[in-house]
C-alpha atoms as a printed R data frame, in Angstrom:
    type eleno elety resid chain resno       x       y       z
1   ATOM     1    CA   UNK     A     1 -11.193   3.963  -7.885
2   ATOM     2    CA   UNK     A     2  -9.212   0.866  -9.255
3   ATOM     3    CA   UNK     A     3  -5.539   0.672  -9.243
4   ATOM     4    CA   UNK     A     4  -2.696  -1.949 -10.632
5   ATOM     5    CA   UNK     A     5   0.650  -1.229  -8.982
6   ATOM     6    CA   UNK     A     6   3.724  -2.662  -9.981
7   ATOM     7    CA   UNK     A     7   7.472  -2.362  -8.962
8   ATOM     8    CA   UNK     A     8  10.833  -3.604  -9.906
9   ATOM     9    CA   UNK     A     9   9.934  -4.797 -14.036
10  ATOM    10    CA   UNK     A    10  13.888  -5.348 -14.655
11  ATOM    11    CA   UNK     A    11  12.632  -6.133 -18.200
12  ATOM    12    CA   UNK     A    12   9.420  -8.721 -17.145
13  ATOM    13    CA   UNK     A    13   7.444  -6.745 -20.117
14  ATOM    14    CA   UNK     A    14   5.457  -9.583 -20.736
15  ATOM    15    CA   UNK     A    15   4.469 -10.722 -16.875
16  ATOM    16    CA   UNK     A    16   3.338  -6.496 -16.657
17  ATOM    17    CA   UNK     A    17   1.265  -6.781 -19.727
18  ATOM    18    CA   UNK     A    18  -0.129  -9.903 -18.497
19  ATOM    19    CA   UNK     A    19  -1.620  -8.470 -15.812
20  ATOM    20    CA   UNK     A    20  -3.324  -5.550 -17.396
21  ATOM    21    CA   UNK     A    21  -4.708  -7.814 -19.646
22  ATOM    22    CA   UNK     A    22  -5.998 -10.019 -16.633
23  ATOM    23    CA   UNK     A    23  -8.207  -7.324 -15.584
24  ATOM    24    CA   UNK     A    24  -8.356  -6.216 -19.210
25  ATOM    25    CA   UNK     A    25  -6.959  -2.751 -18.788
26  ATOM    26    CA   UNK     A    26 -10.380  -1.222 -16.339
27  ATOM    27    CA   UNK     A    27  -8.699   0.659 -13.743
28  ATOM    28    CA   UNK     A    28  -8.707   3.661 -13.248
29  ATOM    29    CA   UNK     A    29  -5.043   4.207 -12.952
30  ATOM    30    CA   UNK     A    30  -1.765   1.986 -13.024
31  ATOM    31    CA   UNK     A    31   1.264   3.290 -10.693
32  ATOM    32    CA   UNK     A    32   4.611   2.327 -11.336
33  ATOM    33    CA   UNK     A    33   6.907   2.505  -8.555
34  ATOM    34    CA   UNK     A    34  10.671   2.415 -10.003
35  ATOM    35    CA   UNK     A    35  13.123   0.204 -11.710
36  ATOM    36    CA   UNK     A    36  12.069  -0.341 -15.359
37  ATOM    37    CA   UNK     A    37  10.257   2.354 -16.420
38  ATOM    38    CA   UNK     A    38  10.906   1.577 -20.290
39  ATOM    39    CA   UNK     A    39   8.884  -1.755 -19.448
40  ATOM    40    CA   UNK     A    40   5.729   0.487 -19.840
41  ATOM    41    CA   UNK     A    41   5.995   0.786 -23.270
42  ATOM    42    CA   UNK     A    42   3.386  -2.728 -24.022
43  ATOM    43    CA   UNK     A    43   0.785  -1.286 -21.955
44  ATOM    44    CA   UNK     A    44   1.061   1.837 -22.975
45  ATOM    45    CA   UNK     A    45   0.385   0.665 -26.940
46  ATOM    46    CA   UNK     A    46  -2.263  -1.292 -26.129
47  ATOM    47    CA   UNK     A    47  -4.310   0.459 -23.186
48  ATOM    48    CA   UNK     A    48  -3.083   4.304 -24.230
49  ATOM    49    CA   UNK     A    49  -6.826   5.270 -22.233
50  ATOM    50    CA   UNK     A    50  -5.226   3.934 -19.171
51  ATOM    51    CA   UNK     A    51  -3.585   6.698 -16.969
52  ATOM    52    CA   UNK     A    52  -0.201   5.911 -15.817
53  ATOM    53    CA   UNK     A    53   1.501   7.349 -13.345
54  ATOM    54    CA   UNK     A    54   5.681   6.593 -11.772
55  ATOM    55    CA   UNK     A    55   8.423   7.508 -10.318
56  ATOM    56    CA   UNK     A    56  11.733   6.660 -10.284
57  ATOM    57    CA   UNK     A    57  13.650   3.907  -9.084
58  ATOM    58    CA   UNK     A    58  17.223   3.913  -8.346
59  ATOM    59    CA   UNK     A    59  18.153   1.554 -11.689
60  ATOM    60    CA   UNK     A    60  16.335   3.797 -14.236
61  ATOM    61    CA   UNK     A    61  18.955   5.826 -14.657
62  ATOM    62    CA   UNK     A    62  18.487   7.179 -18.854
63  ATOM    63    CA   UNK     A    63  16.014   9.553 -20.073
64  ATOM    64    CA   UNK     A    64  13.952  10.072 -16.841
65  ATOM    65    CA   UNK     A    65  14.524  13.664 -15.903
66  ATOM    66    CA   UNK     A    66  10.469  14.426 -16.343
67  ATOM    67    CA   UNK     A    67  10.096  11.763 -14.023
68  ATOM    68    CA   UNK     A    68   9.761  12.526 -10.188
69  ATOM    69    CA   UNK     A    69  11.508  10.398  -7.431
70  ATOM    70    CA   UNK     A    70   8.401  10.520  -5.125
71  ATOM    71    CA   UNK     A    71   5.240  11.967  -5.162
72  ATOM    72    CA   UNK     A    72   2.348  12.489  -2.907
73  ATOM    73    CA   UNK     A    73  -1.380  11.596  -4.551
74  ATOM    74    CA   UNK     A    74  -4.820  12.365  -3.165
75  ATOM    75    CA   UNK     A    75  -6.851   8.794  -3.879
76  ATOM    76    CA   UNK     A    76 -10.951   9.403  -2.975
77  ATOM    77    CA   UNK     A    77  -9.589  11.239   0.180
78  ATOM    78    CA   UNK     A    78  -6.436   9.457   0.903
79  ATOM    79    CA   UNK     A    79  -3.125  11.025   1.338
80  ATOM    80    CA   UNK     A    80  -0.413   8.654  -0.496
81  ATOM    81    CA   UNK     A    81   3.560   9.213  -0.797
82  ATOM    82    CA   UNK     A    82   4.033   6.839  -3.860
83  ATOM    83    CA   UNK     A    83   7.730   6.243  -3.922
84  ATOM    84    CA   UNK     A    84  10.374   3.719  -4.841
85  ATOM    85    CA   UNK     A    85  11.779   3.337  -1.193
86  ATOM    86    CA   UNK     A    86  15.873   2.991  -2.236
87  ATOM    87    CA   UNK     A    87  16.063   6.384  -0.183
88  ATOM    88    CA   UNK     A    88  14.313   5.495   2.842
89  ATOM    89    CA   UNK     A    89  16.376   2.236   3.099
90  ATOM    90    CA   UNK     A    90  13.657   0.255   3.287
91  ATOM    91    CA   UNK     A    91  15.588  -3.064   2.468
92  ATOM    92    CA   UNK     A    92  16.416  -2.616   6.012
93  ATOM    93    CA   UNK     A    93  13.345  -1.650   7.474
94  ATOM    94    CA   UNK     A    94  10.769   0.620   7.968
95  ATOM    95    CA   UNK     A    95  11.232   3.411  10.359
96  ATOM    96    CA   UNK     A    96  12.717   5.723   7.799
97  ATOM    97    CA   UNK     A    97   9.914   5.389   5.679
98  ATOM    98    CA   UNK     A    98   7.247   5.889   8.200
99  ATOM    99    CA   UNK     A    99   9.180   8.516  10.048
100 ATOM   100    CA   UNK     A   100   8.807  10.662   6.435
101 ATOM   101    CA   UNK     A   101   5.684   9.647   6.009
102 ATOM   102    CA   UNK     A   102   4.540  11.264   9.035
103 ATOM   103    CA   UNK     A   103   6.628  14.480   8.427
104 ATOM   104    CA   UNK     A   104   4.872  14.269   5.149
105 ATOM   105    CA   UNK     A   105   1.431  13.724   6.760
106 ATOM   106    CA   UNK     A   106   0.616  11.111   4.232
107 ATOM   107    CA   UNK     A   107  -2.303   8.119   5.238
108 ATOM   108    CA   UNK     A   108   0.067   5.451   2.972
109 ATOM   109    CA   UNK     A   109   2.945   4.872   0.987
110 ATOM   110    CA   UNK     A   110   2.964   2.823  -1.901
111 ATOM   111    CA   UNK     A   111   6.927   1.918  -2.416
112 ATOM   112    CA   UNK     A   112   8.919  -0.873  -4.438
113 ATOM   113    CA   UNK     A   113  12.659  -1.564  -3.941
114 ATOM   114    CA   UNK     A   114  12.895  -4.669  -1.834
115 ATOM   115    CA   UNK     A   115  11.151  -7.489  -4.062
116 ATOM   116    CA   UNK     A   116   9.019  -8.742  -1.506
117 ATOM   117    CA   UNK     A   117   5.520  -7.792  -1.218
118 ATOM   118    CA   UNK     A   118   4.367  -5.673   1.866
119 ATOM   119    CA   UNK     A   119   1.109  -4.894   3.204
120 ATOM   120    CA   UNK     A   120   0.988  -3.627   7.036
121 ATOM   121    CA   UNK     A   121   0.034  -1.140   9.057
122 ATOM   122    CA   UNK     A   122   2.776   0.646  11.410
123 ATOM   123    CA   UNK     A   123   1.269   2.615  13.845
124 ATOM   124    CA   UNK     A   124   3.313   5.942  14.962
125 ATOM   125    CA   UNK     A   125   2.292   9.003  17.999
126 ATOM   126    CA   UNK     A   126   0.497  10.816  15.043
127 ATOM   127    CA   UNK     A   127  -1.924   7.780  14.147
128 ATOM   128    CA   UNK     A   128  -0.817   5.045  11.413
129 ATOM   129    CA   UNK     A   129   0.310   4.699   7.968
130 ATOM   130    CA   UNK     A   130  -0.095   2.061   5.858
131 ATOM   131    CA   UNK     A   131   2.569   0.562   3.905
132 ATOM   132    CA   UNK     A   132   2.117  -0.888   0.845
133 ATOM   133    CA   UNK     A   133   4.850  -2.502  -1.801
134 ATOM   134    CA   UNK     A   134   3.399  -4.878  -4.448
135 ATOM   135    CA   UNK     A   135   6.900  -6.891  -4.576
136 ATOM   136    CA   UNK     A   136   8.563  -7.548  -7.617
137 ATOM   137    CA   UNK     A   137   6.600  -8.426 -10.936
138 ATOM   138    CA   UNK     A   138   9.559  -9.985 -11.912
139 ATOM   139    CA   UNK     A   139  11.613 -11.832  -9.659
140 ATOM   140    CA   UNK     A   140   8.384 -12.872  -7.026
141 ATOM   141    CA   UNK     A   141   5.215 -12.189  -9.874
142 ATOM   142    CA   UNK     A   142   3.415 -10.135  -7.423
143 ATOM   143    CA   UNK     A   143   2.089  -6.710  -7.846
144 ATOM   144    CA   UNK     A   144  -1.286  -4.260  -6.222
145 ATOM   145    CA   UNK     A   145  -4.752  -4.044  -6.851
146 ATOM   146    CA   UNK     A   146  -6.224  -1.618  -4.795
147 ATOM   147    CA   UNK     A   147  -9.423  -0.616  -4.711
148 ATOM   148    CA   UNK     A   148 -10.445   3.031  -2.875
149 ATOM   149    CA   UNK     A   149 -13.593   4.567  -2.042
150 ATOM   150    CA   UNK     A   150 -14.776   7.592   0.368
151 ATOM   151    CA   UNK     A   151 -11.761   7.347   2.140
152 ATOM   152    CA   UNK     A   152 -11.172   3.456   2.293
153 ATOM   153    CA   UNK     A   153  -7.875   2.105   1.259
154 ATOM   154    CA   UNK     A   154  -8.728  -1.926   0.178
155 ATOM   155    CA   UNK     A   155  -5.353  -3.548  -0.772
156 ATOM   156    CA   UNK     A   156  -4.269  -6.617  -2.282
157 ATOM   157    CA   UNK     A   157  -1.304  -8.604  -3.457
158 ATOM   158    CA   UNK     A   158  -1.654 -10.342  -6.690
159 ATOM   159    CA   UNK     A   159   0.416 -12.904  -8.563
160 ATOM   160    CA   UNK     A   160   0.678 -13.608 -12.029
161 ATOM   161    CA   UNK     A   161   0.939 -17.283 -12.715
162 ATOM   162    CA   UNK     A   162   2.691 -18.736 -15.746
């Protein structure tokens, strides 16, 4: 399974549709992970086959009530808490996060919030999670492609250059 993962849009449309368009809208699913929700819109017109699936971030404030703050996916085998991280305080580290995520017995957690890309393991007592933010696509140009498969979790940060 393919995915594009993006966080923090704050209205970079354009940089968002670029990269769908980069990998000319085959994945299998895009997850959005908070803060610009309404940026969807592009991709959504022009790749409406493409499954997309978010949660809210703590600046889409309108019109979201449909729209969960977290959620916990099953990818090929792989437990993932897909969040955007604002209530795990992750812009000041990462305990919180990983201490839910084990509660939570999730493998990962995909989560936005703090801009800068992420892409680590933090091993806890029950095993390891693996964290996993794509940055900002619009302040750093950086979002996921992650590729999973019996299992496997392969992750990448991209970057969109204009």
């Amino acid at each position: 399974m393919k995915l594009l993962v993006f966080s923090d849009s704050h209205s970079a449309k354009s940089k968002m549709l670029r990269a769908v368009d980069i990998h000319k809208g085959k994945c299998d699913l895009i997850l959005f992970l908070g803060d610009g929700i309404r940026d969807l819109d592009p991709i959504k017109e022009k790749y409406p086959e493409t499954p997309i699936l978010m949660v809210k971030g703590n600046c889409d404030y309108y019109d979201f009530e449909d729209v969960p703050k977290e959620s916990i996916l099953d990818l090929d085998g792989i437990r993932v808490l897909v969040t955007h991280g604002d209530k795990h305080g992750v812009k000041y580290g990462y305990e919180s996060i990983v201490r839910y995520a084990t509660e939570k017995e999730v493998d990962a957690v995909f989560f936005g919030h703090t801009h800068v890309p992420c892409d680590r393991i933090e091993y806890t007592e029950k095993g390891k999670i693996h964290l996993f933010n794509p940055g900002s696509i619009a302040t750093e140009s950086t979002f996921g492609v992650i590729n999973t498969s019996n299992g496997v979790l392969v992750t990448n940060i991209a970057k969109i250059h204009w």
